[in-house]
PDB file of C-alpha atoms in Angstrom:
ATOM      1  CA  UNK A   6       0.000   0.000   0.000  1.00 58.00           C
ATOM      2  CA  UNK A   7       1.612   3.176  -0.839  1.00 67.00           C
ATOM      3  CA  UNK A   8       1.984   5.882   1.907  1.00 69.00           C
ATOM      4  CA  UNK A   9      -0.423   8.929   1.241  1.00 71.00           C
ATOM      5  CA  UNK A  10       1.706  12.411   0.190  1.00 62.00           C
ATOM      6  CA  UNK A  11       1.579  14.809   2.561  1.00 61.00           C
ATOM      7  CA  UNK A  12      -1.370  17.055   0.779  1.00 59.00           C
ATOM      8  CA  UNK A  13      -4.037  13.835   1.638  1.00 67.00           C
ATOM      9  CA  UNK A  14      -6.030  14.222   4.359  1.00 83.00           C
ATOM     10  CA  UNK A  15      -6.169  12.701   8.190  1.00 88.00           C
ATOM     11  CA  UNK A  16      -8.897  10.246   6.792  1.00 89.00           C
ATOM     12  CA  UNK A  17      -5.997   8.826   4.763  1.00 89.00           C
ATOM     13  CA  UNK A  18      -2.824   8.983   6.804  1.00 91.00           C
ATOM     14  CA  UNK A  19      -5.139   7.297   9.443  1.00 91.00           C
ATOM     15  CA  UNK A  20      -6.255   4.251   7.229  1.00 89.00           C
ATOM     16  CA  UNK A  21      -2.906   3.517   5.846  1.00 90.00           C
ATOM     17  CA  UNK A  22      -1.222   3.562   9.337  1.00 90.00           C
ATOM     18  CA  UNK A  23      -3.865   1.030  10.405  1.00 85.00           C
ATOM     19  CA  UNK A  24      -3.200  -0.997   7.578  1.00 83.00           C
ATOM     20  CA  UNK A  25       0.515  -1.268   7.911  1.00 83.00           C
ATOM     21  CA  UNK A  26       0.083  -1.954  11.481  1.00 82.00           C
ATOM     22  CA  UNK A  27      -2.183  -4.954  10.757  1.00 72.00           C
ATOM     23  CA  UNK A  28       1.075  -5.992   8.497  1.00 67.00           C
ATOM     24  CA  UNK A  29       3.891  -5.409  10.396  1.00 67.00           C
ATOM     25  CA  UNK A  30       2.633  -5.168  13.661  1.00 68.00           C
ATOM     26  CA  UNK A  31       4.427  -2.187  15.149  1.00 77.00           C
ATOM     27  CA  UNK A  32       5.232   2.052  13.222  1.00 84.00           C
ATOM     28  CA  UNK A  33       7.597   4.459  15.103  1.00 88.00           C
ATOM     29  CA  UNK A  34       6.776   7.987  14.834  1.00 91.00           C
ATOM     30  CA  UNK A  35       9.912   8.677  13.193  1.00 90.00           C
ATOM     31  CA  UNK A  36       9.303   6.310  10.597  1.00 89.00           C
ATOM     32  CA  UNK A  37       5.700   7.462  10.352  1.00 91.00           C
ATOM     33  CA  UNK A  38       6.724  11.038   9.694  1.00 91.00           C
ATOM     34  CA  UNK A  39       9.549  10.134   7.202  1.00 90.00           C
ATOM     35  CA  UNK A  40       6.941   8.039   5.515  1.00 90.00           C
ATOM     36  CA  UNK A  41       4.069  10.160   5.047  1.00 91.00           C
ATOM     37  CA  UNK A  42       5.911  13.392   4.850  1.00 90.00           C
ATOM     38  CA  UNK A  43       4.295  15.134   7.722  1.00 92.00           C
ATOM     39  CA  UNK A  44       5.623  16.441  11.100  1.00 92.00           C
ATOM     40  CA  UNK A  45       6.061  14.210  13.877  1.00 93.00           C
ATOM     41  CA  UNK A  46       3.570  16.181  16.200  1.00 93.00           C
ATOM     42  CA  UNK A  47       0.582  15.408  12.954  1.00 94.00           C
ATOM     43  CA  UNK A  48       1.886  11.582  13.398  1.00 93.00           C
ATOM     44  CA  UNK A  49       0.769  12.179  17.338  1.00 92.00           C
ATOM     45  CA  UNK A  50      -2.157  13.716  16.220  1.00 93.00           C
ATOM     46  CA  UNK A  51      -3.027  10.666  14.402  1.00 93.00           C
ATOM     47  CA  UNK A  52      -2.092   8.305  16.563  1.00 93.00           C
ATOM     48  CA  UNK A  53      -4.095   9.279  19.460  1.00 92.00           C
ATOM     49  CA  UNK A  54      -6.958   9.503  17.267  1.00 92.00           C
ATOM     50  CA  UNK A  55      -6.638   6.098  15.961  1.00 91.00           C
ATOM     51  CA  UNK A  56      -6.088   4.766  20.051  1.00 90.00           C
ATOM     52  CA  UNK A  57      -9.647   6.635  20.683  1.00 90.00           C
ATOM     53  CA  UNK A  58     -11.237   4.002  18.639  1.00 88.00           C
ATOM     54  CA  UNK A  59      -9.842   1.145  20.404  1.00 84.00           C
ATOM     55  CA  UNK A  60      -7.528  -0.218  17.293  1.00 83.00           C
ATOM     56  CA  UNK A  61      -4.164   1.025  18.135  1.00 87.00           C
ATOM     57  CA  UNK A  62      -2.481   0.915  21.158  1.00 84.00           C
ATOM     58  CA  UNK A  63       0.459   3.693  21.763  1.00 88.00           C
ATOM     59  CA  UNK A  64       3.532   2.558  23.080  1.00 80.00           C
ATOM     60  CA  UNK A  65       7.259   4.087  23.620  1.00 79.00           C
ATOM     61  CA  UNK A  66       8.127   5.042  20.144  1.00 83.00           C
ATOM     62  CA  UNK A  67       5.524   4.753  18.395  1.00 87.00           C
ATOM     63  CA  UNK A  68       2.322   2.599  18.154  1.00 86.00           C
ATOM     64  CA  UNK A  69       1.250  -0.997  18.015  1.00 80.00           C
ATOM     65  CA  UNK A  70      -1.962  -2.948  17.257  1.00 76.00           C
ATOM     66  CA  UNK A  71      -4.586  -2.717  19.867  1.00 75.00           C
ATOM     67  CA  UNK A  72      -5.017  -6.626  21.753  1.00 64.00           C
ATOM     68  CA  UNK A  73      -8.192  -7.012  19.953  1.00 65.00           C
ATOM     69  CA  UNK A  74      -7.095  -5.914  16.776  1.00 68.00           C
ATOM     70  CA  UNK A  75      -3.411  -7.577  16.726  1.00 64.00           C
ATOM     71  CA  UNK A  76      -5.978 -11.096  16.988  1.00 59.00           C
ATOM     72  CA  UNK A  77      -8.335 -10.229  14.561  1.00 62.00           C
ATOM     73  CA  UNK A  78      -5.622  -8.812  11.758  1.00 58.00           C
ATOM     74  CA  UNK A  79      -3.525 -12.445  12.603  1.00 55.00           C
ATOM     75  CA  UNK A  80      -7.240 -14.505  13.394  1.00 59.00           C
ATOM     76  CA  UNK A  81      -9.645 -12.678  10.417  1.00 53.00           C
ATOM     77  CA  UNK A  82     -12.264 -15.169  10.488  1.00 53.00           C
ATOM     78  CA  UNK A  83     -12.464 -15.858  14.917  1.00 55.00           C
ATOM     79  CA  UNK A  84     -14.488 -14.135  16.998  1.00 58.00           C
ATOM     80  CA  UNK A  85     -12.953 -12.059  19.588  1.00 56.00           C
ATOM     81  CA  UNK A  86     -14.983 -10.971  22.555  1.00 73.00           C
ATOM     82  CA  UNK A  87     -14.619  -9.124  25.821  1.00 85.00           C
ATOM     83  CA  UNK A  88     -14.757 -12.876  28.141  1.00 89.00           C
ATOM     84  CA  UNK A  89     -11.193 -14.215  25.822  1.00 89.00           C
ATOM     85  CA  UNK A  90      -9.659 -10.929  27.375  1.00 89.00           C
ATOM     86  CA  UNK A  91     -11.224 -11.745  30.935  1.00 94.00           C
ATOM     87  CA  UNK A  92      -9.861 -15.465  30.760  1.00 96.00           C
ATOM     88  CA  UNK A  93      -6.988 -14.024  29.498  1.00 95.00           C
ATOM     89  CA  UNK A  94      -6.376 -11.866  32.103  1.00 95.00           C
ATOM     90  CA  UNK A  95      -7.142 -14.352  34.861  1.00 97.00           C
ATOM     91  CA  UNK A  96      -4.759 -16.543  33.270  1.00 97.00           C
ATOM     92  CA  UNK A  97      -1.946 -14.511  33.088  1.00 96.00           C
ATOM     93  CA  UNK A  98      -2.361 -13.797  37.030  1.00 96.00           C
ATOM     94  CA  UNK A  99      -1.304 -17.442  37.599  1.00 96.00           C
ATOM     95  CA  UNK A 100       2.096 -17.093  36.478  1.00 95.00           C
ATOM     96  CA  UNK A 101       4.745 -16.256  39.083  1.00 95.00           C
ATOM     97  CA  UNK A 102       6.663 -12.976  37.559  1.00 94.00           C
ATOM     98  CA  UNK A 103      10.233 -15.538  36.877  1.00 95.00           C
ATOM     99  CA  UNK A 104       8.125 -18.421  35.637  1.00 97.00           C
ATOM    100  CA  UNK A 105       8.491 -20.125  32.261  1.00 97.00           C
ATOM    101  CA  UNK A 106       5.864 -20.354  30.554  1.00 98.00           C
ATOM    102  CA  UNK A 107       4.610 -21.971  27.134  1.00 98.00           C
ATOM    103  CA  UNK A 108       1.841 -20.755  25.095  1.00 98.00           C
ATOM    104  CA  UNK A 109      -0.071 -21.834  22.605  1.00 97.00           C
ATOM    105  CA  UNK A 110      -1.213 -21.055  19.115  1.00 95.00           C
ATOM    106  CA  UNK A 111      -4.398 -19.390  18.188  1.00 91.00           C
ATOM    107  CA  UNK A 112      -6.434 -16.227  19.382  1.00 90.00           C
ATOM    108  CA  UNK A 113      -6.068 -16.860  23.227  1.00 93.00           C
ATOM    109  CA  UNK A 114      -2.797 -17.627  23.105  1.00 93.00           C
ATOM    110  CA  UNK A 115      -2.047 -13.949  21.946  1.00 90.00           C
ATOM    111  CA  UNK A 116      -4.442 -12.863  24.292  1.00 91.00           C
ATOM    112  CA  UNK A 117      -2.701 -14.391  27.560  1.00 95.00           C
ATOM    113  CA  UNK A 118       0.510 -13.421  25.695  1.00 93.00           C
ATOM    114  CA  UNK A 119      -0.253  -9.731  25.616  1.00 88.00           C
ATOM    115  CA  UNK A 120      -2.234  -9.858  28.908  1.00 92.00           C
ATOM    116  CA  UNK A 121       1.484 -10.720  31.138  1.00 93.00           C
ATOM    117  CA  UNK A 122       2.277  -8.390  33.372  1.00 89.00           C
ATOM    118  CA  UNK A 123       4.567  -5.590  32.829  1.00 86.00           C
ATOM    119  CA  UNK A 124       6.670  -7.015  35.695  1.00 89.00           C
ATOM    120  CA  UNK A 125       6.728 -10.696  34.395  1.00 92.00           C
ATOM    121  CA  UNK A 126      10.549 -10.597  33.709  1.00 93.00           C
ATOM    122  CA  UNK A 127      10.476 -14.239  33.177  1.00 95.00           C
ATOM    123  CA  UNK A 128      10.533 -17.111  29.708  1.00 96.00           C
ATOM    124  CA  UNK A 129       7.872 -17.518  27.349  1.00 97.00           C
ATOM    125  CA  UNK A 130       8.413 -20.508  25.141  1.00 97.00           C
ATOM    126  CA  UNK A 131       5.269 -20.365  21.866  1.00 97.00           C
ATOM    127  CA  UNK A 132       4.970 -21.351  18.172  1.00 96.00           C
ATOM    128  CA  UNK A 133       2.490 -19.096  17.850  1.00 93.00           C
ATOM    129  CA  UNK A 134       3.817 -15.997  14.918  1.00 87.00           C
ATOM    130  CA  UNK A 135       1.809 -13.169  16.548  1.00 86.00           C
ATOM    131  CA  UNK A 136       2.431 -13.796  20.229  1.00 89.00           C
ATOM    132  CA  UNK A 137       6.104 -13.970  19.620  1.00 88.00           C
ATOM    133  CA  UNK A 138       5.696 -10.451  16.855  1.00 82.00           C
ATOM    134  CA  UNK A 139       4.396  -8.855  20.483  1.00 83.00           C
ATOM    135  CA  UNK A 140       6.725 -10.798  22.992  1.00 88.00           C
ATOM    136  CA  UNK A 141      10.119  -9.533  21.446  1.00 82.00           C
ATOM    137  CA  UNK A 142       8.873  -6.108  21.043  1.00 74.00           C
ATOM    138  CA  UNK A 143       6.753  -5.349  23.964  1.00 73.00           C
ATOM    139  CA  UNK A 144       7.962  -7.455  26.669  1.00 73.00           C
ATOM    140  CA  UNK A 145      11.209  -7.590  29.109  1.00 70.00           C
ATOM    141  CA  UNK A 146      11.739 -11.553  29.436  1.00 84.00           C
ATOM    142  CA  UNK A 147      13.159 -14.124  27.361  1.00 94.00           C
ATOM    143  CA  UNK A 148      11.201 -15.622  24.137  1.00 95.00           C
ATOM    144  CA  UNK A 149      11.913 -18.895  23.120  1.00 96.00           C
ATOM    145  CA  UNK A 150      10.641 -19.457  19.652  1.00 94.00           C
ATOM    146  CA  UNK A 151       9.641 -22.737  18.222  1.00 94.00           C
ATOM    147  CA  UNK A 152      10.291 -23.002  14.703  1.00 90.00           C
ATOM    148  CA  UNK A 153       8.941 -25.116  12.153  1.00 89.00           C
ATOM    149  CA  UNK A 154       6.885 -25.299   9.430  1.00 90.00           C
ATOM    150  CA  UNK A 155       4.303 -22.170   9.182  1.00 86.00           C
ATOM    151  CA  UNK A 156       1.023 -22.646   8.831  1.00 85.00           C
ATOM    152  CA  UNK A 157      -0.796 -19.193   7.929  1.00 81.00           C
ATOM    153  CA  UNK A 158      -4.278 -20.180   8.870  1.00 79.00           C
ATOM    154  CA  UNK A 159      -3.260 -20.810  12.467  1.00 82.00           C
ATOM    155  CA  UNK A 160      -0.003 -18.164  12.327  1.00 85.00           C
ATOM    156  CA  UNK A 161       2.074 -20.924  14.132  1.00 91.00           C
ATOM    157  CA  UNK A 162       4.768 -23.051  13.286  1.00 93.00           C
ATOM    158  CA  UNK A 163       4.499 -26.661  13.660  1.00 94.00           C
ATOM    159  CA  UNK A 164       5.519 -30.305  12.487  1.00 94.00           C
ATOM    160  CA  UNK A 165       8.813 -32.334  13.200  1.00 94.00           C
ATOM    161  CA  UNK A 166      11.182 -29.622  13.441  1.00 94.00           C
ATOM    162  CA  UNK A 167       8.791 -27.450  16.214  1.00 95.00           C
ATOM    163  CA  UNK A 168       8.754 -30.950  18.339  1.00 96.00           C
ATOM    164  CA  UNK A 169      12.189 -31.573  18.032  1.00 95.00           C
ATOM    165  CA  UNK A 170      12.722 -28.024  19.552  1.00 94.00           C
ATOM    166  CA  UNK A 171      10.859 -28.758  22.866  1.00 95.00           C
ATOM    167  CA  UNK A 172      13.355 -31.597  23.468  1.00 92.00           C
ATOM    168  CA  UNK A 173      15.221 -30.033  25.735  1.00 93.00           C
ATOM    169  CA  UNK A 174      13.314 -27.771  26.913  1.00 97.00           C
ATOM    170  CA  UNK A 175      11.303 -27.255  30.196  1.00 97.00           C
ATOM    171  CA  UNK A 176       7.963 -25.274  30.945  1.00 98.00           C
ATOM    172  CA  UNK A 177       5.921 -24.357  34.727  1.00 98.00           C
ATOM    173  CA  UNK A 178       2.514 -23.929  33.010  1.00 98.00           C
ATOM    174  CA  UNK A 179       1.448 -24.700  29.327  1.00 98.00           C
ATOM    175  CA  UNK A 180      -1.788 -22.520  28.628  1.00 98.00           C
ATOM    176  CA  UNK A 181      -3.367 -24.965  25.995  1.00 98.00           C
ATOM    177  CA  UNK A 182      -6.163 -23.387  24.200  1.00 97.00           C
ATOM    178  CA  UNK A 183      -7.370 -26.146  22.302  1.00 97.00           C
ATOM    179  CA  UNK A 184     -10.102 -26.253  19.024  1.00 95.00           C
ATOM    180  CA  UNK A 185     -12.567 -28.402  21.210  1.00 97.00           C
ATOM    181  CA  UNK A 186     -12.832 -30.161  24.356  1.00 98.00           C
ATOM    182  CA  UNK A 187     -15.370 -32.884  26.085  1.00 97.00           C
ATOM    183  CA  UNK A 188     -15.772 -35.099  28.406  1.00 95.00           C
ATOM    184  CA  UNK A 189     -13.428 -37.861  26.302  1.00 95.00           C
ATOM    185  CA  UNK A 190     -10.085 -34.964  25.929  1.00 97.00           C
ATOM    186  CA  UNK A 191      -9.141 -32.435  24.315  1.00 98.00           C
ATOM    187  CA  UNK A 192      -9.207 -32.120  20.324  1.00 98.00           C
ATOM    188  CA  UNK A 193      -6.900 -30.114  17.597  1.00 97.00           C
ATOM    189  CA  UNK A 194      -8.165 -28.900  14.089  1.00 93.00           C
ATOM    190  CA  UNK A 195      -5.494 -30.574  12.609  1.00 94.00           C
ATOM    191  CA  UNK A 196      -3.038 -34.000  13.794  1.00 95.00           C
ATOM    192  CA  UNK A 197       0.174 -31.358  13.026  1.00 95.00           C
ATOM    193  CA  UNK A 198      -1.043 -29.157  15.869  1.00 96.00           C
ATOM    194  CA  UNK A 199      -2.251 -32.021  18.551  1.00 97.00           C
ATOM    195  CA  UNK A 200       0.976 -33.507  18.107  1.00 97.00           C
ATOM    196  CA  UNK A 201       2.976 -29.889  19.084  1.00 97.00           C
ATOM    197  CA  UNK A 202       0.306 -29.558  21.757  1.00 98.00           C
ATOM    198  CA  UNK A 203       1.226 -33.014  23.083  1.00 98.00           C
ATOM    199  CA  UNK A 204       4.674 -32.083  23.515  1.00 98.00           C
ATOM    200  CA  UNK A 205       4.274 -28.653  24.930  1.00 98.00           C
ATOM    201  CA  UNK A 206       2.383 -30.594  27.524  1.00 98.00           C
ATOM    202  CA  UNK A 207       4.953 -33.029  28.113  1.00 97.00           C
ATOM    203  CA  UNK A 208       7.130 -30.500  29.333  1.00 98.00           C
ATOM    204  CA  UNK A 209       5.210 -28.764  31.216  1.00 98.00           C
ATOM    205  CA  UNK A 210       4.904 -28.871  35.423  1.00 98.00           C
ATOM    206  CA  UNK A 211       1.580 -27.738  34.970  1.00 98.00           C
ATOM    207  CA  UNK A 212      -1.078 -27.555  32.182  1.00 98.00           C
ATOM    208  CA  UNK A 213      -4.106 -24.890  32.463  1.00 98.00           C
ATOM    209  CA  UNK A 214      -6.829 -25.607  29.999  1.00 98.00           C
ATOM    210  CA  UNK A 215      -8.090 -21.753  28.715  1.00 98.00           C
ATOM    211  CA  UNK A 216     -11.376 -21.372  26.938  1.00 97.00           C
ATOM    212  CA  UNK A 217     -14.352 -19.513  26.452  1.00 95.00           C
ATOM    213  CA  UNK A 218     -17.609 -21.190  26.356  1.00 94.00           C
ATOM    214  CA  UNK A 219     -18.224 -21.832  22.943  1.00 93.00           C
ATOM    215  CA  UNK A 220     -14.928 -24.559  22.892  1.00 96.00           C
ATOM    216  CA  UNK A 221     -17.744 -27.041  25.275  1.00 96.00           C
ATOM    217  CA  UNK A 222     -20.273 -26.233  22.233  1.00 93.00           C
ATOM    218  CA  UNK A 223     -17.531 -27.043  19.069  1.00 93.00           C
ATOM    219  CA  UNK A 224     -15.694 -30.126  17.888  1.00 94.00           C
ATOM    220  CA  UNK A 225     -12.363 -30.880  16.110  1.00 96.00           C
ATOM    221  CA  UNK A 226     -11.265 -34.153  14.734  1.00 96.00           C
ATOM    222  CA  UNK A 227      -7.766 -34.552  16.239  1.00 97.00           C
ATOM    223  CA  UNK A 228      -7.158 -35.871  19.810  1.00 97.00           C
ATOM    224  CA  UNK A 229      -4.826 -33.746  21.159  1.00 98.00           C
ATOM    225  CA  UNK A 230      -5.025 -35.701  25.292  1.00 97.00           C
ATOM    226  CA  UNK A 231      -7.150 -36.924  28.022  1.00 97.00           C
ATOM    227  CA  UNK A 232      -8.570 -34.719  30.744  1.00 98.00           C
ATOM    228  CA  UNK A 233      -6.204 -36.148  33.238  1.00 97.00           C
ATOM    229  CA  UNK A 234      -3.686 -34.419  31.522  1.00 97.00           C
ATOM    230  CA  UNK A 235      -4.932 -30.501  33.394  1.00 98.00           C
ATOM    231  CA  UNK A 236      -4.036 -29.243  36.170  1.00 97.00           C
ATOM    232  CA  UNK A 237      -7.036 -26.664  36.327  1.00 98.00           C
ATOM    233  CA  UNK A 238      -9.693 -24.474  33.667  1.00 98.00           C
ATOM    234  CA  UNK A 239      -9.544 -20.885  33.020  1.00 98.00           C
ATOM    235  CA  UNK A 240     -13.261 -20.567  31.485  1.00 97.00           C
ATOM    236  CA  UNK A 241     -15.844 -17.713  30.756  1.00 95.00           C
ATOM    237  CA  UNK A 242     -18.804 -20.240  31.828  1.00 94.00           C
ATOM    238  CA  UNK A 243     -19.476 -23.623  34.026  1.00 94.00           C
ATOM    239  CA  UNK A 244     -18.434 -26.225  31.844  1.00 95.00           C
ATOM    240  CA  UNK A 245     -21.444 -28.542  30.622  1.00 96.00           C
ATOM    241  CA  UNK A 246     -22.293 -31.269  33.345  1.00 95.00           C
ATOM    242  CA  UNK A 247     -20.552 -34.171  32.221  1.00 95.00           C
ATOM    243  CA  UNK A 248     -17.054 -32.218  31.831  1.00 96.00           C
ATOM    244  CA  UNK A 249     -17.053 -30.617  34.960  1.00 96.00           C
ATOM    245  CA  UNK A 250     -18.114 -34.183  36.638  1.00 96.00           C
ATOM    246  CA  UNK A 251     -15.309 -35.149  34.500  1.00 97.00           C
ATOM    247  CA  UNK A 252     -12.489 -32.386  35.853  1.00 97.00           C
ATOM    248  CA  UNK A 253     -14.129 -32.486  39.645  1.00 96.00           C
ATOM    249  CA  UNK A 254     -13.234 -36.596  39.488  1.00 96.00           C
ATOM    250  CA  UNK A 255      -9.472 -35.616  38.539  1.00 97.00           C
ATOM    251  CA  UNK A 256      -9.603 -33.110  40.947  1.00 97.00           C
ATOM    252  CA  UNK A 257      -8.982 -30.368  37.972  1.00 97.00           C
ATOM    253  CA  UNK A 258      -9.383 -27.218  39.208  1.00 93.00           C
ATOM    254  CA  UNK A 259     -11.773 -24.536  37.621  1.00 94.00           C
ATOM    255  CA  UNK A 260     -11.796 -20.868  37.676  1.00 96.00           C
ATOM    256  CA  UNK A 261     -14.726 -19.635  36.109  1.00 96.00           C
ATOM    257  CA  UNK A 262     -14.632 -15.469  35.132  1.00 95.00           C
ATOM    258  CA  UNK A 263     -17.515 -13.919  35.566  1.00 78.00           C
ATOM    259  CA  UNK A 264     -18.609 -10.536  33.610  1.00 55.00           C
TER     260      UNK A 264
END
């Protein structure tokens, strides 16, 4: 998309910067003045006005993607909804601020990714493409990245090469946000990403299933692991009756965030 000359309007400047955010995740004002040919006080300008709406977020520098908009530009075609941030947020208060911590692919995993605390100075180990774009930019711990093979319709890597990177690695809590879950286990879209989820849960202490409700209403073809597997449920809602008689016979611990 080519940068609008300094005699086009706000309108203009405004909808390009959003675009090349939703590409490249994060503009300085520098380069956003250079760019468009205007002074860095109109890049300002614009930028507040663009965090007024609720789709960019201003940070040192310059500005990034708002939470809900860094999902939807990586996640077009998922919903993303007020309880994913709440279960996000309650998720990310579990984790001590030195833990390691792995996280998975898909919308929520950005969510609890971007939802750390500024003062977690601890690892994050993912294979999710958005969480780490955010991670190495925004945040003050160490990133491990699993690499792979990408797969742009869940903006993760996976396959052999991503397992054989958790080999020697070690995790306190894996937040696995899987496609579906029931009463039998938890299921992947795909046998690529169970398998990857599989071994992120192999090395973890600690595995915290995070949902919102409509994961107990879904289902997904690949097995991904049995409920004994958790060690407790970030959810948005009760799960249906025979899951949570399910997770209260392990002795799976829920935390269910209310509005």
């Amino acid at each position: 998309m080519t940068a609008p000359g300094p005699r086009r309007g706000a309108p203009d400047r405004r909808a390009w910067i959003l675009t090349t955010l939703q590409t490249v995740g994060f503009l300085s004002v520098a380069d956003l003045a250079r760019q468009l040919r205007v002074s860095q006080m109109t890049i300002r300008r614009d930028l507040h006005d663009l965090q007024a709406t609720g789709r960019v977020r201003l940070v040192h520098g310059g500005a990034s993607l708002a939470p809900r908009e860094l999902r939807r530009a990586a996640f077009p075609e998922a919903e993303h909804t007020e309880d994913q941030e709440r279960v996000a947020q309650h998720a990310a208060g579990l984790v001590g601020s030195r833990d390691t911590v792995a996280v998975d692919a898909g919308p929520m995993g950005v969510a609890i990714a971007r939802a750390l605390p500024g003062s977690f100075t601890g690892c994050v180990i993912t294979h999710s493409m958005p969480a780490l774009a955010f991670l190495t930019r925004e945040r003050a711990g160490r990133v491990v990245a699993l690499g792979g093979e990408y797969l742009p319709a869940r903006s993760a890597f996976l396959g052999p090469t991503t397992e054989a990177a958790l080999a020697q690695l070690r995790a306190r809590t894996f937040f696995v946000s899987p496609a579906a879950v029931d009463s039998r286990g938890l299921y992947a879209q795909s046998p690529a990403e169970a398998s990857v989820q599989r071994r992120l849960m192999d090395i973890a202490d600690e595995v915290v299933l995070v949902v919102t409700r409509e994961v107990f209403e879904t289902s997904a073809p690949a097995l991904t692991g049995a409920l004994d597997r958790l060690t407790a449920v970030v959810c948005d809602r009760r799960p249906p009756a025979g899951l949570d008689a399910a997770l209260g016979r392990l002795g799976v611990v829920a935390h269910v965030v209310g509005a």
